[in-house]
């Protein structure tokens, strides 16, 4: 029942795949979770992929992950990646390489 | 991979432990920014919007204004979508908003029997029970008993109206103000308005 393919309608997601929230507000346990949410929202808004495409990947990621609410955003990020890779917008190797590159940064880096 | 890419220092990561998922999120964001599909500020904006500007407090402000301003109240009941334009809520333009007024004779409540359509621009994200089959079916089958279980005891002469939301039309209840003296200040007044009262499952 999405309100249009380029409108993120977080409120209409079934409970099983909805972002963790309390009293109408989203809960982010770590800053990266908010970034992941913001990325998906912005990309759907900009029409890079549709709301339905992402939602389908989210369902798959959450099913495969079969994890509790505390790991919701891991699956969420996975769903974003799968949407981008599936659309050939971004290559998996590039994401892996960039992640490795960031992991190798000297700890406490700030230029 | 030596090509320069945007190092974004607006959000600190330097003293956080190296959580692999956090790194992956950061990697993905940096790639998307490089490609020009995303700006860091857009992501910041979405987070700020959902943290601070989407939530039941939006609806509460609308209700407070309607209580104080008869002209606004009329406008709100006649054309909710148009009336709330001036508040500048995010997403408010997406669906049609219909506001239904509780009176001494009528009590309104909102449900989405099909899924979980909800006026998120004014109420934020729906509570868990709103999406559960029990609420969705009982709201239609036996609204009065359901309201009773939720602590809303209604005189049998009061008519109960149940509004079924859809992707196109979202409903919000304009509750009756609490009895007694009300604060003059609109912001203070808004703080008296609960989310549940705007779904129609609580009185004030």
mmCIF file with all atom_site columns, N, CA, C and O in Angstrom, chain A residues 1 9-13 15 18 21 23-24 26 32 34-35 39 41 48 81 89 92 94 96 98-99 101 105 108-109, chain B residues 1 5 13-14 21 24-27 29-30 34-35 37-38 40 44 47 49-50 115-116 120 125-126 131 170 195:
data_model
loop_
_atom_site.group_PDB
_atom_site.id
_atom_site.type_symbol
_atom_site.label_atom_id
_atom_site.label_alt_id
_atom_site.label_comp_id
_atom_site.label_asym_id
_atom_site.label_entity_id
_atom_site.label_seq_id
_atom_site.pdbx_PDB_ins_code
_atom_site.Cartn_x
_atom_site.Cartn_y
_atom_site.Cartn_z
_atom_site.occupancy
_atom_site.B_iso_or_equiv
_atom_site.pdbx_formal_charge
_atom_site.auth_seq_id
_atom_site.auth_comp_id
_atom_site.auth_asym_id
_atom_site.auth_atom_id
_atom_site.pdbx_PDB_model_num
ATOM 1   N N  . UNK A 1 1   ? 0.839  -1.198 0.000  1.00 0.00 ? 1   UNK A N  1
ATOM 2   C CA . UNK A 1 1   ? 0.000  0.000  0.000  1.00 0.00 ? 1   UNK A CA 1
ATOM 3   C C  . UNK A 1 1   ? 0.872  1.246  0.000  1.00 0.00 ? 1   UNK A C  1
ATOM 4   O O  . UNK A 1 1   ? 0.643  2.179  0.738  1.00 0.00 ? 1   UNK A O  1
ATOM 5   N N  . UNK A 1 9   ? 7.444  5.665  2.622  1.00 0.00 ? 9   UNK A N  1
ATOM 6   C CA . UNK A 1 9   ? 6.330  5.709  3.570  1.00 0.00 ? 9   UNK A CA 1
ATOM 7   C C  . UNK A 1 9   ? 6.647  4.762  4.725  1.00 0.00 ? 9   UNK A C  1
ATOM 8   O O  . UNK A 1 9   ? 6.167  3.644  4.801  1.00 0.00 ? 9   UNK A O  1
ATOM 9   N N  . UNK A 1 10  ? 7.495  5.250  5.616  1.00 0.00 ? 10  UNK A N  1
ATOM 10  C CA . UNK A 1 10  ? 7.966  4.398  6.712  1.00 0.00 ? 10  UNK A CA 1
ATOM 11  C C  . UNK A 1 10  ? 6.817  3.962  7.599  1.00 0.00 ? 10  UNK A C  1
ATOM 12  O O  . UNK A 1 10  ? 6.820  2.896  8.184  1.00 0.00 ? 10  UNK A O  1
ATOM 13  N N  . UNK A 1 11  ? 5.823  4.834  7.713  1.00 0.00 ? 11  UNK A N  1
ATOM 14  C CA . UNK A 1 11  ? 4.721  4.555  8.628  1.00 0.00 ? 11  UNK A CA 1
ATOM 15  C C  . UNK A 1 11  ? 3.896  3.359  8.177  1.00 0.00 ? 11  UNK A C  1
ATOM 16  O O  . UNK A 1 11  ? 3.287  2.689  8.990  1.00 0.00 ? 11  UNK A O  1
ATOM 17  N N  . UNK A 1 12  ? 3.879  3.108  6.877  1.00 0.00 ? 12  UNK A N  1
ATOM 18  C CA . UNK A 1 12  ? 3.013  2.050  6.365  1.00 0.00 ? 12  UNK A CA 1
ATOM 19  C C  . UNK A 1 12  ? 3.695  0.684  6.323  1.00 0.00 ? 12  UNK A C  1
ATOM 20  O O  . UNK A 1 12  ? 3.081  -0.292 5.930  1.00 0.00 ? 12  UNK A O  1
ATOM 21  N N  . UNK A 1 13  ? 4.943  0.601  6.742  1.00 0.00 ? 13  UNK A N  1
ATOM 22  C CA . UNK A 1 13  ? 5.612  -0.700 6.723  1.00 0.00 ? 13  UNK A CA 1
ATOM 23  C C  . UNK A 1 13  ? 4.994  -1.606 7.785  1.00 0.00 ? 13  UNK A C  1
ATOM 24  O O  . UNK A 1 13  ? 4.760  -1.176 8.907  1.00 0.00 ? 13  UNK A O  1
ATOM 25  N N  . UNK A 1 15  ? 4.681  -4.182 10.766 1.00 0.00 ? 15  UNK A N  1
ATOM 26  C CA . UNK A 1 15  ? 5.492  -4.201 11.978 1.00 0.00 ? 15  UNK A CA 1
ATOM 27  C C  . UNK A 1 15  ? 6.775  -5.024 11.818 1.00 0.00 ? 15  UNK A C  1
ATOM 28  O O  . UNK A 1 15  ? 7.844  -4.632 12.284 1.00 0.00 ? 15  UNK A O  1
ATOM 29  N N  . UNK A 1 18  ? 9.332  -2.866 10.054 1.00 0.00 ? 18  UNK A N  1
ATOM 30  C CA . UNK A 1 18  ? 9.388  -1.429 10.346 1.00 0.00 ? 18  UNK A CA 1
ATOM 31  C C  . UNK A 1 18  ? 10.601 -1.088 11.202 1.00 0.00 ? 18  UNK A C  1
ATOM 32  O O  . UNK A 1 18  ? 11.035 -1.889 12.017 1.00 0.00 ? 18  UNK A O  1
ATOM 33  N N  . UNK A 1 21  ? 11.140 1.903  16.806 1.00 0.00 ? 21  UNK A N  1
ATOM 34  C CA . UNK A 1 21  ? 10.727 3.249  17.197 1.00 0.00 ? 21  UNK A CA 1
ATOM 35  C C  . UNK A 1 21  ? 10.021 3.205  18.540 1.00 0.00 ? 21  UNK A C  1
ATOM 36  O O  . UNK A 1 21  ? 9.615  2.153  18.997 1.00 0.00 ? 21  UNK A O  1
ATOM 37  N N  . UNK A 1 23  ? 7.120  5.577  20.688 1.00 0.00 ? 23  UNK A N  1
ATOM 38  C CA . UNK A 1 23  ? 6.172  6.694  20.695 1.00 0.00 ? 23  UNK A CA 1
ATOM 39  C C  . UNK A 1 23  ? 6.273  7.579  19.454 1.00 0.00 ? 23  UNK A C  1
ATOM 40  O O  . UNK A 1 23  ? 6.342  8.804  19.547 1.00 0.00 ? 23  UNK A O  1
ATOM 41  N N  . UNK A 1 24  ? 6.286  6.938  18.304 1.00 0.00 ? 24  UNK A N  1
ATOM 42  C CA . UNK A 1 24  ? 6.272  7.717  17.076 1.00 0.00 ? 24  UNK A CA 1
ATOM 43  C C  . UNK A 1 24  ? 7.613  8.277  16.644 1.00 0.00 ? 24  UNK A C  1
ATOM 44  O O  . UNK A 1 24  ? 7.699  9.009  15.679 1.00 0.00 ? 24  UNK A O  1
ATOM 45  N N  . UNK A 1 26  ? 11.788 7.519  15.729 1.00 0.00 ? 26  UNK A N  1
ATOM 46  C CA . UNK A 1 26  ? 12.734 6.470  15.372 1.00 0.00 ? 26  UNK A CA 1
ATOM 47  C C  . UNK A 1 26  ? 13.827 6.330  16.417 1.00 0.00 ? 26  UNK A C  1
ATOM 48  O O  . UNK A 1 26  ? 14.234 7.311  17.027 1.00 0.00 ? 26  UNK A O  1
ATOM 49  N N  . UNK A 1 32  ? 25.699 5.507  12.674 1.00 0.00 ? 32  UNK A N  1
ATOM 50  C CA . UNK A 1 32  ? 25.652 4.924  11.318 1.00 0.00 ? 32  UNK A CA 1
ATOM 51  C C  . UNK A 1 32  ? 24.238 4.451  10.963 1.00 0.00 ? 32  UNK A C  1
ATOM 52  O O  . UNK A 1 32  ? 23.870 4.435  9.793  1.00 0.00 ? 32  UNK A O  1
ATOM 53  N N  . UNK A 1 34  ? 21.412 5.945  11.723 1.00 0.00 ? 34  UNK A N  1
ATOM 54  C CA . UNK A 1 34  ? 20.729 7.121  11.201 1.00 0.00 ? 34  UNK A CA 1
ATOM 55  C C  . UNK A 1 34  ? 21.197 7.451  9.797  1.00 0.00 ? 34  UNK A C  1
ATOM 56  O O  . UNK A 1 34  ? 20.399 7.806  8.923  1.00 0.00 ? 34  UNK A O  1
ATOM 57  N N  . UNK A 1 35  ? 22.526 7.294  9.561  1.00 0.00 ? 35  UNK A N  1
ATOM 58  C CA . UNK A 1 35  ? 23.060 7.570  8.211  1.00 0.00 ? 35  UNK A CA 1
ATOM 59  C C  . UNK A 1 35  ? 22.428 6.609  7.200  1.00 0.00 ? 35  UNK A C  1
ATOM 60  O O  . UNK A 1 35  ? 22.078 7.008  6.100  1.00 0.00 ? 35  UNK A O  1
ATOM 61  N N  . UNK A 1 39  ? 20.280 7.709  4.073  1.00 0.00 ? 39  UNK A N  1
ATOM 62  C CA . UNK A 1 39  ? 20.702 7.413  2.697  1.00 0.00 ? 39  UNK A CA 1
ATOM 63  C C  . UNK A 1 39  ? 19.540 6.838  1.902  1.00 0.00 ? 39  UNK A C  1
ATOM 64  O O  . UNK A 1 39  ? 19.273 7.270  0.772  1.00 0.00 ? 39  UNK A O  1
ATOM 65  N N  . UNK A 1 41  ? 16.328 7.030  2.475  1.00 0.00 ? 41  UNK A N  1
ATOM 66  C CA . UNK A 1 41  ? 15.276 8.031  2.296  1.00 0.00 ? 41  UNK A CA 1
ATOM 67  C C  . UNK A 1 41  ? 15.634 9.002  1.162  1.00 0.00 ? 41  UNK A C  1
ATOM 68  O O  . UNK A 1 41  ? 14.827 9.275  0.276  1.00 0.00 ? 41  UNK A O  1
ATOM 69  N N  . UNK A 1 48  ? 16.542 7.396  -7.316 1.00 0.00 ? 48  UNK A N  1
ATOM 70  C CA . UNK A 1 48  ? 17.617 6.476  -7.727 1.00 0.00 ? 48  UNK A CA 1
ATOM 71  C C  . UNK A 1 48  ? 17.125 5.039  -7.747 1.00 0.00 ? 48  UNK A C  1
ATOM 72  O O  . UNK A 1 48  ? 17.579 4.210  -8.524 1.00 0.00 ? 48  UNK A O  1
ATOM 73  N N  . UNK A 1 81  ? 22.472 -2.069 0.185  1.00 0.00 ? 81  UNK A N  1
ATOM 74  C CA . UNK A 1 81  ? 23.556 -2.532 -0.673 1.00 0.00 ? 81  UNK A CA 1
ATOM 75  C C  . UNK A 1 81  ? 23.015 -3.433 -1.789 1.00 0.00 ? 81  UNK A C  1
ATOM 76  O O  . UNK A 1 81  ? 23.407 -3.290 -2.958 1.00 0.00 ? 81  UNK A O  1
ATOM 77  N N  . UNK A 1 89  ? 24.124 -0.167 -9.787 1.00 0.00 ? 89  UNK A N  1
ATOM 78  C CA . UNK A 1 89  ? 24.485 1.228  -9.536 1.00 0.00 ? 89  UNK A CA 1
ATOM 79  C C  . UNK A 1 89  ? 25.852 1.293  -8.862 1.00 0.00 ? 89  UNK A C  1
ATOM 80  O O  . UNK A 1 89  ? 26.633 2.213  -9.081 1.00 0.00 ? 89  UNK A O  1
ATOM 81  N N  . UNK A 1 92  ? 29.720 -4.504 -5.856 1.00 0.00 ? 92  UNK A N  1
ATOM 82  C CA . UNK A 1 92  ? 30.030 -5.083 -4.543 1.00 0.00 ? 92  UNK A CA 1
ATOM 83  C C  . UNK A 1 92  ? 31.511 -4.909 -4.189 1.00 0.00 ? 92  UNK A C  1
ATOM 84  O O  . UNK A 1 92  ? 31.867 -4.594 -3.057 1.00 0.00 ? 92  UNK A O  1
ATOM 85  N N  . UNK A 1 94  ? 33.603 -2.667 -5.052 1.00 0.00 ? 94  UNK A N  1
ATOM 86  C CA . UNK A 1 94  ? 33.951 -1.304 -4.677 1.00 0.00 ? 94  UNK A CA 1
ATOM 87  C C  . UNK A 1 94  ? 33.601 -1.053 -3.202 1.00 0.00 ? 94  UNK A C  1
ATOM 88  O O  . UNK A 1 94  ? 34.378 -0.462 -2.458 1.00 0.00 ? 94  UNK A O  1
ATOM 89  N N  . UNK A 1 96  ? 33.347 -3.339 -0.872 1.00 0.00 ? 96  UNK A N  1
ATOM 90  C CA . UNK A 1 96  ? 34.296 -4.125 -0.063 1.00 0.00 ? 96  UNK A CA 1
ATOM 91  C C  . UNK A 1 96  ? 35.627 -3.386 0.046  1.00 0.00 ? 96  UNK A C  1
ATOM 92  O O  . UNK A 1 96  ? 36.202 -3.272 1.126  1.00 0.00 ? 96  UNK A O  1
ATOM 93  N N  . UNK A 1 98  ? 36.344 -0.212 -0.413 1.00 0.00 ? 98  UNK A N  1
ATOM 94  C CA . UNK A 1 98  ? 36.272 1.048  0.334  1.00 0.00 ? 98  UNK A CA 1
ATOM 95  C C  . UNK A 1 98  ? 36.181 0.778  1.835  1.00 0.00 ? 98  UNK A C  1
ATOM 96  O O  . UNK A 1 98  ? 36.779 1.469  2.644  1.00 0.00 ? 98  UNK A O  1
ATOM 97  N N  . UNK A 1 99  ? 35.432 -0.263 2.188  1.00 0.00 ? 99  UNK A N  1
ATOM 98  C CA . UNK A 1 99  ? 35.309 -0.621 3.603  1.00 0.00 ? 99  UNK A CA 1
ATOM 99  C C  . UNK A 1 99  ? 36.673 -1.015 4.163  1.00 0.00 ? 99  UNK A C  1
ATOM 100 O O  . UNK A 1 99  ? 37.060 -0.574 5.259  1.00 0.00 ? 99  UNK A O  1
ATOM 101 N N  . UNK A 1 101 ? 39.533 -0.141 3.033  1.00 0.00 ? 101 UNK A N  1
ATOM 102 C CA . UNK A 1 101 ? 40.356 1.068  3.056  1.00 0.00 ? 101 UNK A CA 1
ATOM 103 C C  . UNK A 1 101 ? 40.079 1.882  4.333  1.00 0.00 ? 101 UNK A C  1
ATOM 104 O O  . UNK A 1 101 ? 40.994 2.348  5.009  1.00 0.00 ? 101 UNK A O  1
ATOM 105 N N  . UNK A 1 105 ? 42.488 2.683  8.104  1.00 0.00 ? 105 UNK A N  1
ATOM 106 C CA . UNK A 1 105 ? 42.908 4.023  8.518  1.00 0.00 ? 105 UNK A CA 1
ATOM 107 C C  . UNK A 1 105 ? 43.573 3.945  9.878  1.00 0.00 ? 105 UNK A C  1
ATOM 108 O O  . UNK A 1 105 ? 43.128 3.186  10.737 1.00 0.00 ? 105 UNK A O  1
ATOM 109 N N  . UNK A 1 108 ? 42.047 6.789  15.128 1.00 0.00 ? 108 UNK A N  1
ATOM 110 C CA . UNK A 1 108 ? 41.998 8.170  15.602 1.00 0.00 ? 108 UNK A CA 1
ATOM 111 C C  . UNK A 1 108 ? 42.438 9.151  14.535 1.00 0.00 ? 108 UNK A C  1
ATOM 112 O O  . UNK A 1 108 ? 42.937 10.223 14.833 1.00 0.00 ? 108 UNK A O  1
ATOM 113 N N  . UNK A 1 109 ? 42.262 8.735  13.270 1.00 0.00 ? 109 UNK A N  1
ATOM 114 C CA . UNK A 1 109 ? 42.702 9.618  12.204 1.00 0.00 ? 109 UNK A CA 1
ATOM 115 C C  . UNK A 1 109 ? 41.881 10.896 12.219 1.00 0.00 ? 109 UNK A C  1
ATOM 116 O O  . UNK A 1 109 ? 40.680 10.873 12.345 1.00 0.00 ? 109 UNK A O  1
ATOM 117 N N  . UNK B 2 1   ? 43.282 1.786  -5.104 1.00 0.00 ? 1   UNK B N  1
ATOM 118 C CA . UNK B 2 1   ? 42.264 2.843  -5.131 1.00 0.00 ? 1   UNK B CA 1
ATOM 119 C C  . UNK B 2 1   ? 42.856 4.103  -4.560 1.00 0.00 ? 1   UNK B C  1
ATOM 120 O O  . UNK B 2 1   ? 42.928 4.256  -3.349 1.00 0.00 ? 1   UNK B O  1
ATOM 121 N N  . UNK B 2 5   ? 38.697 10.950 -2.691 1.00 0.00 ? 5   UNK B N  1
ATOM 122 C CA . UNK B 2 5   ? 37.248 10.982 -2.510 1.00 0.00 ? 5   UNK B CA 1
ATOM 123 C C  . UNK B 2 5   ? 36.926 11.881 -1.327 1.00 0.00 ? 5   UNK B C  1
ATOM 124 O O  . UNK B 2 5   ? 37.767 12.144 -0.487 1.00 0.00 ? 5   UNK B O  1
ATOM 125 N N  . UNK B 2 13  ? 34.010 10.146 13.452 1.00 0.00 ? 13  UNK B N  1
ATOM 126 C CA . UNK B 2 13  ? 34.110 8.705  13.591 1.00 0.00 ? 13  UNK B CA 1
ATOM 127 C C  . UNK B 2 13  ? 35.436 8.338  14.209 1.00 0.00 ? 13  UNK B C  1
ATOM 128 O O  . UNK B 2 13  ? 35.723 7.194  14.438 1.00 0.00 ? 13  UNK B O  1
ATOM 129 N N  . UNK B 2 14  ? 36.244 9.335  14.466 1.00 0.00 ? 14  UNK B N  1
ATOM 130 C CA . UNK B 2 14  ? 37.630 9.033  14.784 1.00 0.00 ? 14  UNK B CA 1
ATOM 131 C C  . UNK B 2 14  ? 37.817 8.363  16.148 1.00 0.00 ? 14  UNK B C  1
ATOM 132 O O  . UNK B 2 14  ? 38.773 7.667  16.340 1.00 0.00 ? 14  UNK B O  1
ATOM 133 N N  . UNK B 2 21  ? 30.193 -2.774 10.571 1.00 0.00 ? 21  UNK B N  1
ATOM 134 C CA . UNK B 2 21  ? 28.981 -2.310 9.886  1.00 0.00 ? 21  UNK B CA 1
ATOM 135 C C  . UNK B 2 21  ? 29.012 -0.795 9.726  1.00 0.00 ? 21  UNK B C  1
ATOM 136 O O  . UNK B 2 21  ? 28.593 -0.250 8.702  1.00 0.00 ? 21  UNK B O  1
ATOM 137 N N  . UNK B 2 24  ? 31.152 -0.007 6.867  1.00 0.00 ? 24  UNK B N  1
ATOM 138 C CA . UNK B 2 24  ? 30.492 -0.323 5.602  1.00 0.00 ? 24  UNK B CA 1
ATOM 139 C C  . UNK B 2 24  ? 29.486 0.772  5.237  1.00 0.00 ? 24  UNK B C  1
ATOM 140 O O  . UNK B 2 24  ? 29.376 1.169  4.081  1.00 0.00 ? 24  UNK B O  1
ATOM 141 N N  . UNK B 2 25  ? 28.773 1.244  6.233  1.00 0.00 ? 25  UNK B N  1
ATOM 142 C CA . UNK B 2 25  ? 27.812 2.330  5.999  1.00 0.00 ? 25  UNK B CA 1
ATOM 143 C C  . UNK B 2 25  ? 28.547 3.575  5.520  1.00 0.00 ? 25  UNK B C  1
ATOM 144 O O  . UNK B 2 25  ? 28.125 4.265  4.593  1.00 0.00 ? 25  UNK B O  1
ATOM 145 N N  . UNK B 2 26  ? 29.676 3.831  6.156  1.00 0.00 ? 26  UNK B N  1
ATOM 146 C CA . UNK B 2 26  ? 30.463 5.010  5.793  1.00 0.00 ? 26  UNK B CA 1
ATOM 147 C C  . UNK B 2 26  ? 31.026 4.869  4.381  1.00 0.00 ? 26  UNK B C  1
ATOM 148 O O  . UNK B 2 26  ? 31.037 5.830  3.594  1.00 0.00 ? 26  UNK B O  1
ATOM 149 N N  . UNK B 2 27  ? 31.480 3.641  4.076  1.00 0.00 ? 27  UNK B N  1
ATOM 150 C CA . UNK B 2 27  ? 32.025 3.374  2.738  1.00 0.00 ? 27  UNK B CA 1
ATOM 151 C C  . UNK B 2 27  ? 30.951 3.598  1.672  1.00 0.00 ? 27  UNK B C  1
ATOM 152 O O  . UNK B 2 27  ? 31.182 4.264  0.654  1.00 0.00 ? 27  UNK B O  1
ATOM 153 N N  . UNK B 2 29  ? 28.251 5.390  1.881  1.00 0.00 ? 29  UNK B N  1
ATOM 154 C CA . UNK B 2 29  ? 27.894 6.801  1.774  1.00 0.00 ? 29  UNK B CA 1
ATOM 155 C C  . UNK B 2 29  ? 28.938 7.563  0.969  1.00 0.00 ? 29  UNK B C  1
ATOM 156 O O  . UNK B 2 29  ? 28.611 8.399  0.120  1.00 0.00 ? 29  UNK B O  1
ATOM 157 N N  . UNK B 2 30  ? 30.223 7.252  1.208  1.00 0.00 ? 30  UNK B N  1
ATOM 158 C CA . UNK B 2 30  ? 31.264 7.990  0.492  1.00 0.00 ? 30  UNK B CA 1
ATOM 159 C C  . UNK B 2 30  ? 31.196 7.708  -1.010 1.00 0.00 ? 30  UNK B C  1
ATOM 160 O O  . UNK B 2 30  ? 31.409 8.600  -1.834 1.00 0.00 ? 30  UNK B O  1
ATOM 161 N N  . UNK B 2 34  ? 30.426 10.445 -3.929 1.00 0.00 ? 34  UNK B N  1
ATOM 162 C CA . UNK B 2 34  ? 31.315 10.583 -5.087 1.00 0.00 ? 34  UNK B CA 1
ATOM 163 C C  . UNK B 2 34  ? 30.566 10.554 -6.406 1.00 0.00 ? 34  UNK B C  1
ATOM 164 O O  . UNK B 2 34  ? 30.852 11.296 -7.336 1.00 0.00 ? 34  UNK B O  1
ATOM 165 N N  . UNK B 2 35  ? 29.591 9.650  -6.464 1.00 0.00 ? 35  UNK B N  1
ATOM 166 C CA . UNK B 2 35  ? 28.822 9.507  -7.706 1.00 0.00 ? 35  UNK B CA 1
ATOM 167 C C  . UNK B 2 35  ? 27.873 10.669 -7.921 1.00 0.00 ? 35  UNK B C  1
ATOM 168 O O  . UNK B 2 35  ? 27.201 10.751 -8.947 1.00 0.00 ? 35  UNK B O  1
ATOM 169 N N  . UNK B 2 37  ? 25.090 11.105 -6.207 1.00 0.00 ? 37  UNK B N  1
ATOM 170 C CA . UNK B 2 37  ? 23.695 10.699 -6.007 1.00 0.00 ? 37  UNK B CA 1
ATOM 171 C C  . UNK B 2 37  ? 23.160 11.154 -4.661 1.00 0.00 ? 37  UNK B C  1
ATOM 172 O O  . UNK B 2 37  ? 21.987 11.034 -4.361 1.00 0.00 ? 37  UNK B O  1
ATOM 173 N N  . UNK B 2 38  ? 24.075 11.622 -3.850 1.00 0.00 ? 38  UNK B N  1
ATOM 174 C CA . UNK B 2 38  ? 23.716 11.907 -2.469 1.00 0.00 ? 38  UNK B CA 1
ATOM 175 C C  . UNK B 2 38  ? 24.613 13.028 -1.995 1.00 0.00 ? 38  UNK B C  1
ATOM 176 O O  . UNK B 2 38  ? 25.757 13.144 -2.416 1.00 0.00 ? 38  UNK B O  1
ATOM 177 N N  . UNK B 2 40  ? 25.942 14.696 1.667  1.00 0.00 ? 40  UNK B N  1
ATOM 178 C CA . UNK B 2 40  ? 25.982 14.429 3.094  1.00 0.00 ? 40  UNK B CA 1
ATOM 179 C C  . UNK B 2 40  ? 24.903 15.234 3.829  1.00 0.00 ? 40  UNK B C  1
ATOM 180 O O  . UNK B 2 40  ? 24.251 14.743 4.756  1.00 0.00 ? 40  UNK B O  1
ATOM 181 N N  . UNK B 2 44  ? 21.933 14.249 6.559  1.00 0.00 ? 44  UNK B N  1
ATOM 182 C CA . UNK B 2 44  ? 21.788 14.971 7.838  1.00 0.00 ? 44  UNK B CA 1
ATOM 183 C C  . UNK B 2 44  ? 20.363 15.489 7.994  1.00 0.00 ? 44  UNK B C  1
ATOM 184 O O  . UNK B 2 44  ? 19.767 15.418 9.064  1.00 0.00 ? 44  UNK B O  1
ATOM 185 N N  . UNK B 2 47  ? 17.763 12.813 8.830  1.00 0.00 ? 47  UNK B N  1
ATOM 186 C CA . UNK B 2 47  ? 17.877 12.396 10.235 1.00 0.00 ? 47  UNK B CA 1
ATOM 187 C C  . UNK B 2 47  ? 17.271 13.459 11.148 1.00 0.00 ? 47  UNK B C  1
ATOM 188 O O  . UNK B 2 47  ? 16.483 13.158 12.045 1.00 0.00 ? 47  UNK B O  1
ATOM 189 N N  . UNK B 2 49  ? 15.079 15.656 10.388 1.00 0.00 ? 49  UNK B N  1
ATOM 190 C CA . UNK B 2 49  ? 13.645 15.721 10.154 1.00 0.00 ? 49  UNK B CA 1
ATOM 191 C C  . UNK B 2 49  ? 12.929 14.661 10.999 1.00 0.00 ? 49  UNK B C  1
ATOM 192 O O  . UNK B 2 49  ? 11.937 14.928 11.643 1.00 0.00 ? 49  UNK B O  1
ATOM 193 N N  . UNK B 2 50  ? 13.475 13.442 10.968 1.00 0.00 ? 50  UNK B N  1
ATOM 194 C CA . UNK B 2 50  ? 12.812 12.364 11.707 1.00 0.00 ? 50  UNK B CA 1
ATOM 195 C C  . UNK B 2 50  ? 13.070 12.451 13.204 1.00 0.00 ? 50  UNK B C  1
ATOM 196 O O  . UNK B 2 50  ? 12.254 12.013 14.006 1.00 0.00 ? 50  UNK B O  1
ATOM 197 N N  . UNK B 2 115 ? -3.892 -2.222 6.247  1.00 0.00 ? 115 UNK B N  1
ATOM 198 C CA . UNK B 2 115 ? -2.473 -2.374 6.595  1.00 0.00 ? 115 UNK B CA 1
ATOM 199 C C  . UNK B 2 115 ? -2.186 -1.466 7.770  1.00 0.00 ? 115 UNK B C  1
ATOM 200 O O  . UNK B 2 115 ? -2.651 -1.699 8.879  1.00 0.00 ? 115 UNK B O  1
ATOM 201 N N  . UNK B 2 116 ? -1.428 -0.413 7.538  1.00 0.00 ? 116 UNK B N  1
ATOM 202 C CA . UNK B 2 116 ? -1.167 0.482  8.658  1.00 0.00 ? 116 UNK B CA 1
ATOM 203 C C  . UNK B 2 116 ? -0.971 1.912  8.168  1.00 0.00 ? 116 UNK B C  1
ATOM 204 O O  . UNK B 2 116 ? -0.044 2.591  8.570  1.00 0.00 ? 116 UNK B O  1
ATOM 205 N N  . UNK B 2 120 ? 1.415  10.172 9.137  1.00 0.00 ? 120 UNK B N  1
ATOM 206 C CA . UNK B 2 120 ? 2.729  10.329 9.770  1.00 0.00 ? 120 UNK B CA 1
ATOM 207 C C  . UNK B 2 120 ? 3.237  11.758 9.780  1.00 0.00 ? 120 UNK B C  1
ATOM 208 O O  . UNK B 2 120 ? 4.027  12.129 10.637 1.00 0.00 ? 120 UNK B O  1
ATOM 209 N N  . UNK B 2 125 ? 5.493  8.106  13.491 1.00 0.00 ? 125 UNK B N  1
ATOM 210 C CA . UNK B 2 125 ? 5.314  6.706  13.113 1.00 0.00 ? 125 UNK B CA 1
ATOM 211 C C  . UNK B 2 125 ? 4.267  6.059  14.020 1.00 0.00 ? 125 UNK B C  1
ATOM 212 O O  . UNK B 2 125 ? 4.154  6.410  15.178 1.00 0.00 ? 125 UNK B O  1
ATOM 213 N N  . UNK B 2 126 ? 3.511  5.134  13.459 1.00 0.00 ? 126 UNK B N  1
ATOM 214 C CA . UNK B 2 126 ? 2.411  4.571  14.247 1.00 0.00 ? 126 UNK B CA 1
ATOM 215 C C  . UNK B 2 126 ? 2.893  3.678  15.392 1.00 0.00 ? 126 UNK B C  1
ATOM 216 O O  . UNK B 2 126 ? 3.916  3.012  15.260 1.00 0.00 ? 126 UNK B O  1
ATOM 217 N N  . UNK B 2 131 ? -0.803 -1.376 14.306 1.00 0.00 ? 131 UNK B N  1
ATOM 218 C CA . UNK B 2 131 ? -0.608 -2.268 13.167 1.00 0.00 ? 131 UNK B CA 1
ATOM 219 C C  . UNK B 2 131 ? -1.058 -3.690 13.463 1.00 0.00 ? 131 UNK B C  1
ATOM 220 O O  . UNK B 2 131 ? -1.004 -4.546 12.588 1.00 0.00 ? 131 UNK B O  1
ATOM 221 N N  . UNK B 2 170 ? -5.695 10.046 4.919  1.00 0.00 ? 170 UNK B N  1
ATOM 222 C CA . UNK B 2 170 ? -5.298 9.758  6.303  1.00 0.00 ? 170 UNK B CA 1
ATOM 223 C C  . UNK B 2 170 ? -6.165 10.608 7.230  1.00 0.00 ? 170 UNK B C  1
ATOM 224 O O  . UNK B 2 170 ? -6.435 11.772 6.936  1.00 0.00 ? 170 UNK B O  1
ATOM 225 N N  . UNK B 2 195 ? -0.750 11.739 21.755 1.00 0.00 ? 195 UNK B N  1
ATOM 226 C CA . UNK B 2 195 ? -0.844 11.086 20.446 1.00 0.00 ? 195 UNK B CA 1
ATOM 227 C C  . UNK B 2 195 ? -2.131 10.256 20.359 1.00 0.00 ? 195 UNK B C  1
ATOM 228 O O  . UNK B 2 195 ? -2.869 10.319 19.379 1.00 0.00 ? 195 UNK B O  1
#
